[in-house]
CSV table of C-alpha atoms in Angstrom, one decimal:
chain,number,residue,atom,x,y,z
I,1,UNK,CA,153.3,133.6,134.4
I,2,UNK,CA,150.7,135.8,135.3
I,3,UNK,CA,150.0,136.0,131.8
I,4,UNK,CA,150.2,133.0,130.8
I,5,UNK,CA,147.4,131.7,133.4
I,6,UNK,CA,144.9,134.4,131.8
I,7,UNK,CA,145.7,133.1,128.4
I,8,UNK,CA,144.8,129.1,129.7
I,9,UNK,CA,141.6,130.6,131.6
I,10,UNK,CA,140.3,132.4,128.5
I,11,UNK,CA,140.9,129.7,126.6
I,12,UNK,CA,138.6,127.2,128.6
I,13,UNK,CA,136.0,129.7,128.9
I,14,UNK,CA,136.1,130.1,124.9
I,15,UNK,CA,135.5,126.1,125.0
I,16,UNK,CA,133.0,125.9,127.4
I,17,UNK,CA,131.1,128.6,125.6
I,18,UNK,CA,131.6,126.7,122.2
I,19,UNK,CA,130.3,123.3,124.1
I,20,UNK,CA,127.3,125.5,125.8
I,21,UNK,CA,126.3,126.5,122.1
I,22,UNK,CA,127.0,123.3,120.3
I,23,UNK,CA,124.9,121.3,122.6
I,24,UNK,CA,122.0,123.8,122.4
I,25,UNK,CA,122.2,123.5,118.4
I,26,UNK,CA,122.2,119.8,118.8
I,27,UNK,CA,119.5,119.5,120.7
I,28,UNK,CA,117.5,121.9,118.9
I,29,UNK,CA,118.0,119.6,115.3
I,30,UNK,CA,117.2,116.6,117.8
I,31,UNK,CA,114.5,117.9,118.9
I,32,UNK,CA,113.5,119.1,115.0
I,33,UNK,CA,113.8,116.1,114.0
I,34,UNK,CA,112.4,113.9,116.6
I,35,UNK,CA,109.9,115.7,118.6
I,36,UNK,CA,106.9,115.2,118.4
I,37,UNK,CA,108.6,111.6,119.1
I,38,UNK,CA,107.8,109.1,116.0
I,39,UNK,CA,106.1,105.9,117.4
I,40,UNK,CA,104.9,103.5,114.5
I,41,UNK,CA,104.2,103.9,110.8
I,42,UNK,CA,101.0,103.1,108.7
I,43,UNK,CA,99.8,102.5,105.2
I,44,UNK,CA,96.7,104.1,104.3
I,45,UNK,CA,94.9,103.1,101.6
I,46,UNK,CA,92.4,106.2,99.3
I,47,UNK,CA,89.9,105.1,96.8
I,48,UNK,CA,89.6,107.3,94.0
I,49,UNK,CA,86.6,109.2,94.2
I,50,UNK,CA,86.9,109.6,98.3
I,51,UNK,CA,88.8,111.8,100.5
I,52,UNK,CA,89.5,109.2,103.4
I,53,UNK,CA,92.6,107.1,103.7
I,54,UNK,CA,92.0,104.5,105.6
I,55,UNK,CA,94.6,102.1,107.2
I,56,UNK,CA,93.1,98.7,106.4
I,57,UNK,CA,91.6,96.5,104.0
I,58,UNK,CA,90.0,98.6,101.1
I,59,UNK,CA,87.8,97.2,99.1
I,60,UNK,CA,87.1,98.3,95.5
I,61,UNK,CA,85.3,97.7,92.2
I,62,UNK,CA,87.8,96.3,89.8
I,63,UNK,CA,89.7,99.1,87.7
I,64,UNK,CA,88.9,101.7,90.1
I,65,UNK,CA,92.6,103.5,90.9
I,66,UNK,CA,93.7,104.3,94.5
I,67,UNK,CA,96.7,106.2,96.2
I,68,UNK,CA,98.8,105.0,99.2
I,69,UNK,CA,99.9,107.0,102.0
I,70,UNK,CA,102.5,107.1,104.5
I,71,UNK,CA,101.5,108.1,107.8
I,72,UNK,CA,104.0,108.3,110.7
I,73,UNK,CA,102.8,108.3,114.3
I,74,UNK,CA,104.0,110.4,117.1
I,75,UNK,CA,103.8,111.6,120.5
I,76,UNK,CA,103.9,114.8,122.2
I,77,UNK,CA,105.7,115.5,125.9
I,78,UNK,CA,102.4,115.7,126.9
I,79,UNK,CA,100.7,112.4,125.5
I,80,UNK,CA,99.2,114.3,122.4
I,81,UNK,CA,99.1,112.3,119.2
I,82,UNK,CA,100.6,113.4,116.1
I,83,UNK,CA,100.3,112.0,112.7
I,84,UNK,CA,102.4,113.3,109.6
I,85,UNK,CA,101.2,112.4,106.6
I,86,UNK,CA,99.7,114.2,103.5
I,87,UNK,CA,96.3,112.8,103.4
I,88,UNK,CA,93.4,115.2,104.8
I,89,UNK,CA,91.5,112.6,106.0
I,90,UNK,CA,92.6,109.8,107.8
I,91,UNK,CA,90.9,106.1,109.8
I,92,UNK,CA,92.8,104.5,111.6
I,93,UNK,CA,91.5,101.2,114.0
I,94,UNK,CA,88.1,101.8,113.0
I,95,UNK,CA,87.6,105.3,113.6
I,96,UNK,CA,88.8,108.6,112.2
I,97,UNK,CA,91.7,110.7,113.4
I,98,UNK,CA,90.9,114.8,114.3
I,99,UNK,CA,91.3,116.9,111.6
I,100,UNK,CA,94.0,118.8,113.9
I,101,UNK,CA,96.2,115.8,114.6
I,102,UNK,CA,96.7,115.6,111.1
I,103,UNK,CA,100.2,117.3,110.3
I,104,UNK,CA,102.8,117.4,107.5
I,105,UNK,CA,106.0,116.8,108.0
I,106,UNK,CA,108.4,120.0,109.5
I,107,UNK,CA,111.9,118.4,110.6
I,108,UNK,CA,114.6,119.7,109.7
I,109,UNK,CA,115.6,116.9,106.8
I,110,UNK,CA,112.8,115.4,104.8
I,111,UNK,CA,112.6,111.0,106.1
I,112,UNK,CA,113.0,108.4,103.0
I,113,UNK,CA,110.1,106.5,102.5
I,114,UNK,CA,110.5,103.0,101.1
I,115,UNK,CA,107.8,101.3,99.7
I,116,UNK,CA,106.7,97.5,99.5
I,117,UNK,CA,104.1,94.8,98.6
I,118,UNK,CA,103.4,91.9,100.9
I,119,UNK,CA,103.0,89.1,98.8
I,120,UNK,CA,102.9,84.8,98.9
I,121,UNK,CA,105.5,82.7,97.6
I,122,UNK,CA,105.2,80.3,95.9
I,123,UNK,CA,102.5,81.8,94.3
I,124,UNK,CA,101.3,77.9,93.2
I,125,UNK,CA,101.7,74.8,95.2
I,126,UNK,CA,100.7,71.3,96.3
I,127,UNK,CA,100.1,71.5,99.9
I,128,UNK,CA,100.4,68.2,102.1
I,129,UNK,CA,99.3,70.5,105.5
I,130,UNK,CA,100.4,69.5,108.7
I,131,UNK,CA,102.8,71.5,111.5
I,132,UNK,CA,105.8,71.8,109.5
I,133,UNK,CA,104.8,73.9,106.2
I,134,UNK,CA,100.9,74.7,108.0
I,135,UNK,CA,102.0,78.6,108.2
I,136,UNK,CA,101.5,80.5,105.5
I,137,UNK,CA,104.7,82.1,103.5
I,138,UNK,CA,104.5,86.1,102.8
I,139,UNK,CA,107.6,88.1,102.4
I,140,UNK,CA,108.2,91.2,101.7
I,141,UNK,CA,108.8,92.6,98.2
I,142,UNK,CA,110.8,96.0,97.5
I,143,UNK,CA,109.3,98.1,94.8
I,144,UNK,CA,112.0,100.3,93.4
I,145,UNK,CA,110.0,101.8,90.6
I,146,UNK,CA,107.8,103.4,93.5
I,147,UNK,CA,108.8,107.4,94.3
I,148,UNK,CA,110.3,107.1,97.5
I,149,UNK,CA,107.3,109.5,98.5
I,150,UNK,CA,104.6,110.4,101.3
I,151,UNK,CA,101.7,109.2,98.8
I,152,UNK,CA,102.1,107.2,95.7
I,153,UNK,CA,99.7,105.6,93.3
I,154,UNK,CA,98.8,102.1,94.3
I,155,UNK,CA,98.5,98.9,92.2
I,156,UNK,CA,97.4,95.6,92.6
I,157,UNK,CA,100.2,94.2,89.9
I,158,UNK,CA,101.8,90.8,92.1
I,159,UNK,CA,105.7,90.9,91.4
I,160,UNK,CA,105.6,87.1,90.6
I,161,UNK,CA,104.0,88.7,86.9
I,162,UNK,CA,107.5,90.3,86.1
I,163,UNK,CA,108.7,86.6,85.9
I,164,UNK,CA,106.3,84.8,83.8
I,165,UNK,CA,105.8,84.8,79.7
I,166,UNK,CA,103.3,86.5,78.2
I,167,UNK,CA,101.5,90.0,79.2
I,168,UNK,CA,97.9,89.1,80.9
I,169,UNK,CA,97.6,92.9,81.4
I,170,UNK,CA,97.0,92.8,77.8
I,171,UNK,CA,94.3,90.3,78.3
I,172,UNK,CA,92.2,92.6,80.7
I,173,UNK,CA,90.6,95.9,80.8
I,174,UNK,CA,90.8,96.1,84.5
I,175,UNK,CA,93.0,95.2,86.9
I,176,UNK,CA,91.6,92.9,89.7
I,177,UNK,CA,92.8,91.0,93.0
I,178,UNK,CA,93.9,91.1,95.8
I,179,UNK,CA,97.5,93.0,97.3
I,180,UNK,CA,99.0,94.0,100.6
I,181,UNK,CA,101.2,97.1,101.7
I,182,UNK,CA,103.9,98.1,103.6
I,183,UNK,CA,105.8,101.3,104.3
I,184,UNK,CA,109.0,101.8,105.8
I,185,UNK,CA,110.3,105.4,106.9
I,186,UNK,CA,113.8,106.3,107.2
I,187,UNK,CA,114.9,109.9,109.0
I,188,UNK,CA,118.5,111.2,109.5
I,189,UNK,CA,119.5,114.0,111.9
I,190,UNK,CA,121.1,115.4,108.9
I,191,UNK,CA,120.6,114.5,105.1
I,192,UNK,CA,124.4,113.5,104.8
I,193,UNK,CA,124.0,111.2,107.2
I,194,UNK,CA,124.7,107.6,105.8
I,195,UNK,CA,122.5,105.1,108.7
I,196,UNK,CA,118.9,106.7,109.6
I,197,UNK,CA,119.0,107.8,112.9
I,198,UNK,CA,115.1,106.2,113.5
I,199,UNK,CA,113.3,103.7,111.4
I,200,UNK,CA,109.9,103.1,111.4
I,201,UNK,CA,108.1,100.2,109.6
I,202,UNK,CA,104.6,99.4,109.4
I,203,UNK,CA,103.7,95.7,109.7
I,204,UNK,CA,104.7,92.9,107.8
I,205,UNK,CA,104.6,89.5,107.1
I,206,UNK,CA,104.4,88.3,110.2
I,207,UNK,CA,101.1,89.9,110.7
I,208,UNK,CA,99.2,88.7,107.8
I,209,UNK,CA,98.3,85.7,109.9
I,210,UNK,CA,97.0,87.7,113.3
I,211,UNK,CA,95.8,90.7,111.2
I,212,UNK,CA,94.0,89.9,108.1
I,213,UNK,CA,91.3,91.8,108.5
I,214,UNK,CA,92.7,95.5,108.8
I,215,UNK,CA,96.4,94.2,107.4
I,216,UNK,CA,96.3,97.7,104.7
I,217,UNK,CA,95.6,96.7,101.6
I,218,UNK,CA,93.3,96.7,98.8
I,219,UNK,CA,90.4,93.5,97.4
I,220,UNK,CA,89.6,94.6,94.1
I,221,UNK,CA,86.9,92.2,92.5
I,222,UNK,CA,84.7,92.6,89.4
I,223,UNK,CA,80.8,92.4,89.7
I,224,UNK,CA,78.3,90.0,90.0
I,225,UNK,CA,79.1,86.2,89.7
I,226,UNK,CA,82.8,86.9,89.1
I,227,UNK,CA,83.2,88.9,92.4
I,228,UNK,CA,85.4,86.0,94.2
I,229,UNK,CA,86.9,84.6,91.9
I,230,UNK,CA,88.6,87.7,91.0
I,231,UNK,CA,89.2,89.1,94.6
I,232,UNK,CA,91.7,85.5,95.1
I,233,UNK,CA,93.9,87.0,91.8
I,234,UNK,CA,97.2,87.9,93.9
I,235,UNK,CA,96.5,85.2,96.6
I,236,UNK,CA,98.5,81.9,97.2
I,237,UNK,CA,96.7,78.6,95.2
I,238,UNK,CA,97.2,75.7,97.9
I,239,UNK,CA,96.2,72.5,96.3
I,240,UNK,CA,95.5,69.5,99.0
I,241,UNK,CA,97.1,66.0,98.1
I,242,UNK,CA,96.4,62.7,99.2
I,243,UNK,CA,98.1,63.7,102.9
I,244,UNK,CA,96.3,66.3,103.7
I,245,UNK,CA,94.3,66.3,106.7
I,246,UNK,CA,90.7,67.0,107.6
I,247,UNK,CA,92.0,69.6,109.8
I,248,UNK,CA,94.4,71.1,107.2
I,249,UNK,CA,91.2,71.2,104.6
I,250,UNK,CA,89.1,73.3,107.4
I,251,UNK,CA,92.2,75.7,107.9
I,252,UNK,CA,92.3,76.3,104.0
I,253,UNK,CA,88.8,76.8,103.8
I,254,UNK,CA,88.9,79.8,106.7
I,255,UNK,CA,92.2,81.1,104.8
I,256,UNK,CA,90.4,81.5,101.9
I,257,UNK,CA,87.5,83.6,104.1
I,258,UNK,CA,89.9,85.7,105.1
I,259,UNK,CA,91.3,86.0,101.8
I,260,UNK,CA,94.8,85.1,102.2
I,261,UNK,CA,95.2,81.6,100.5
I,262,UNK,CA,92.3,79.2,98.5
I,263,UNK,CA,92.3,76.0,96.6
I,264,UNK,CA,90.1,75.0,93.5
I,265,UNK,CA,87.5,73.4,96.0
I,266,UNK,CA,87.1,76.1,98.6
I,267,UNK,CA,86.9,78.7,95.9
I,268,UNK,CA,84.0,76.9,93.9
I,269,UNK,CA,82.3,76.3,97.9
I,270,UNK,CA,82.8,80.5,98.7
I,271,UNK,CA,81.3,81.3,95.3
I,272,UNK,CA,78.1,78.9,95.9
I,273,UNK,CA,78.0,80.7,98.7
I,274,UNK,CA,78.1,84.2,97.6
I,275,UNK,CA,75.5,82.7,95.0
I,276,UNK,CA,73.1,81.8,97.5
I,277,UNK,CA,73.4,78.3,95.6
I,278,UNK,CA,74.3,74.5,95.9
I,279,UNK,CA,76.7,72.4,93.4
I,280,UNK,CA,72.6,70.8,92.2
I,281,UNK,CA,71.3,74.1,91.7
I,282,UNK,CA,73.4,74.6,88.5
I,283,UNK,CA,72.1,73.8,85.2
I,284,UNK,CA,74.2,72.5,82.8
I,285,UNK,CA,73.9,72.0,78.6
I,286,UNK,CA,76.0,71.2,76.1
I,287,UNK,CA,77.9,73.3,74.0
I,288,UNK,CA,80.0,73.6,71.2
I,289,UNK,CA,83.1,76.1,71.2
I,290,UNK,CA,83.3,75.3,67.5
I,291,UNK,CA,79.9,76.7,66.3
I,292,UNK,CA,79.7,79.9,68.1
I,293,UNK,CA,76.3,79.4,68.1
I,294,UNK,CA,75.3,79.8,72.1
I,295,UNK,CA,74.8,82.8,74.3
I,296,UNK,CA,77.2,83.2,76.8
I,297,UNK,CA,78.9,86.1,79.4
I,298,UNK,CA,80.8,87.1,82.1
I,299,UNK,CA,80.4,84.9,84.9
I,300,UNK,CA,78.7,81.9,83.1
I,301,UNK,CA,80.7,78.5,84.2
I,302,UNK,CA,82.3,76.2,81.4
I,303,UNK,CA,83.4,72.9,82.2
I,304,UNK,CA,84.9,69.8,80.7
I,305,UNK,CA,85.4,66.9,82.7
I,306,UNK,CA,87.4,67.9,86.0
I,307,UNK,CA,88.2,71.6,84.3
I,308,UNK,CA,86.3,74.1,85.2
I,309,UNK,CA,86.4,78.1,84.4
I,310,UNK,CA,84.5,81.3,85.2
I,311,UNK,CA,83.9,83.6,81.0
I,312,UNK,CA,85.3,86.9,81.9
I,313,UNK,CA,84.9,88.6,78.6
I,314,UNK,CA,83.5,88.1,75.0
I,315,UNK,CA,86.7,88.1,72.9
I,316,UNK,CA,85.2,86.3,69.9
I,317,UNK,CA,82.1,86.7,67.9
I,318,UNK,CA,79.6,89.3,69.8
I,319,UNK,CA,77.3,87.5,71.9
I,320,UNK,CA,78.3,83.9,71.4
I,321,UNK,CA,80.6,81.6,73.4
I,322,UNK,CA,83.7,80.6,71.5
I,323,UNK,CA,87.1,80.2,71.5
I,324,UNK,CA,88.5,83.1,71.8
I,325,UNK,CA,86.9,84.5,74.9
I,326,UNK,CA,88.2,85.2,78.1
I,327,UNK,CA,88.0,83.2,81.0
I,328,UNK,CA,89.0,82.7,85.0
I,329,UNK,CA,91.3,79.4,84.8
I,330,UNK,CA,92.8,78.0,88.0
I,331,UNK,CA,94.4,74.5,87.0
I,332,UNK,CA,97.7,75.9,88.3
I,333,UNK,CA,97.7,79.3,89.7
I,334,UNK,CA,95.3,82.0,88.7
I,335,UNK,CA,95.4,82.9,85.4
I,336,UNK,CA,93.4,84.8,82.4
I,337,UNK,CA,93.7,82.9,79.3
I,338,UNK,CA,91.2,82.4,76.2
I,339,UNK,CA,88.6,79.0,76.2
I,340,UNK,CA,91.4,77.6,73.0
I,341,UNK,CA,93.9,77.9,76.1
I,342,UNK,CA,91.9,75.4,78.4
I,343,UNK,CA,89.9,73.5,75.9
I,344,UNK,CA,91.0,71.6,73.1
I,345,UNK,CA,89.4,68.7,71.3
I,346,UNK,CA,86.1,68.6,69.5
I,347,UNK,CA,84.6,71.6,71.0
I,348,UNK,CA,82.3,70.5,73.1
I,349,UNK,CA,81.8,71.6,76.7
I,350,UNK,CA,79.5,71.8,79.6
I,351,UNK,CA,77.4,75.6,80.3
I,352,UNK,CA,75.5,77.2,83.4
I,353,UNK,CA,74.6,80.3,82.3
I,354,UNK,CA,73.9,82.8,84.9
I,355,UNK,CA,70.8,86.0,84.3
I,356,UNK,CA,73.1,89.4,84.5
I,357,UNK,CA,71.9,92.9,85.3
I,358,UNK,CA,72.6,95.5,82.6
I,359,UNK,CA,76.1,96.7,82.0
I,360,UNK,CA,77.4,93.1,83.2
């Protein structure tokens, strides 16, 4: 009997000891894995050519390639601030982060990263305005062809592309618009974990509205007098209709300011602007496509009756204006298509043809 009690208090003691070490391995891989304690994730946006990421709006000269990086805040026991990421240099609210907050990641299993555009749909519509449809629709998009990795190389591609005919990447040299990020970060206590024990996003959709101005992401625009109409590229096209209210025509005229929706009319009034010019000030003669016999270039206007389109590139003869050059059309969505794609007919058109600087 004797016995047999030693054998049942030895037993409990070998459990309690296995407990007492089990729980000291647990909370070592928690705190591995979650100490520093993650708070919020960020998208930071790195030109090529600079060594800062910055979380915000980047803007760029079109063509010019960038990388995106994840960047996980976290927290210290003592209030210290953390941030994983791989960049070297990182801004974040305005100002830059200290060189010695800047860590890569060490927990014990390496986090999935997901990444995602933030994008408008429908990318074309007629917009009546008014309480019911006055917000603005982005959603997130998944992009699966992305590495699921702390820095990737960015694009300005909109997913909407993967749906329509034809291949207007093969109609430009340079890639130009505007695109939103997000990043979502994924970590498991153990990599054969199925759920994430923690996930972290940075913001979404529901911040384009409040956030414009830093929402991460990247305005790439071309030079010169095609500077904004190519930074709306990417951007929701919102044309008014009959219903549409005075009110509704002010709030599309400050979404297209803050770049995240525009309509024929506010994006003709925003480039008079950046122009320094009024609707009089341009000069207008008549042309014909047919002859290829007038100058023209990037950022000249051509317009016949109500249509109207920025030149982008000289496609056709060298130095004249003729059918088969490139040009900004927005009848129904932003597009790139030749002057044979928008005007048909006799040939004849309207010009204002704008002085460029050299290598315009």
């Amino acid at each position: 009997m004797e016995r047999e009690r030693e054998g049942r208090t030895l037993r409990w003691a070998i459990a309690l000891v296995v407990l007492v070490v089990l729980g000291v391995v647990l909370l070592g891989r928690g705190r591995q894995v979650f100490q520093p304690e993650p708070l919020a994730a960020w998208v930071a946006v790195q030109a090529e050519g600079s060594d800062l990421a910055v979380v915000g709006k980047v803007e760029l000269e079109a063509g010019t390639a960038f990388d995106l990086y994840a960047v996980v805040e976290a927290e210290r026991r003592n209030g210290e601030k953390v941030y994983f990421t791989e960049a070297k240099r990182v801004e974040l609210a305005g100002r830059e982060l200290p060189g010695s907050s800047l860590k890569p990641w060490r927990g014990r299993t390496t986090p999935r990263i997901l990444w995602f555009t933030v994008e408008a749909f429908p990318p074309y519509s007629e917009w009546s305005g008014g309480p019911r449809d006055g917000e603005l629709e982005y959603r997130t998009v998944f992009q699966p062809d992305w590495p699921a990795a702390w820095t990737v190389p960015g694009t300005i591609k909109p997913s909407v592309e993967n749906y329509l005919p034809g291949q207007q990447d093969a109609l430009r040299q340079a890639r130009f618009g505007t695109q939103r990020f997000r990043v979502r970060v994924e970590v498991r206590s153990d990599q054969s974990a199925i759920l994430p024990q923690l996930v972290l996003e940075s913001w979404g959709p529901e911040e384009i509205g409040k956030r414009s101005e830093h929402f991460p992401g990247v305005v790439a625009a071309l030079r010169g007098s095609l500077a904004e109409p190519s930074a709306v590229f990417g951007l929701p096209q919102l044309e008014p209709s009959s219903e549409t209210t005075t009110e509704d025509r002010r709030l599309l005229r400050e979404w297209q300011s803050r770049r995240l929706a525009f309509s024929r009319v506010t994006l003709l009034k925003a480039w008079l602007d950046s122009m320094a010019m009024a609707w009089e000030d341009l000069s207008w003669r008549s042309v014909d496509l047919n002859a290829a016999a007038e100058r023209g270039g990037p950022g000249d206007l051509v317009r016949a009756g109500e249509r109207l389109v920025w030149v982008l590139e000289d496609r056709g003869r060298p130095g004249a204006l003729d059918y088969e050059d490139l040009c900004l059309d927005f009848v129904r969505g932003a597009r790139v298509s030749t002057l044979r794609q928008v005007f048909s007919g006799t040939g004849l058109v309207e010009l204002a043809a704008f002085e460029r600087e050299e290598g315009q």
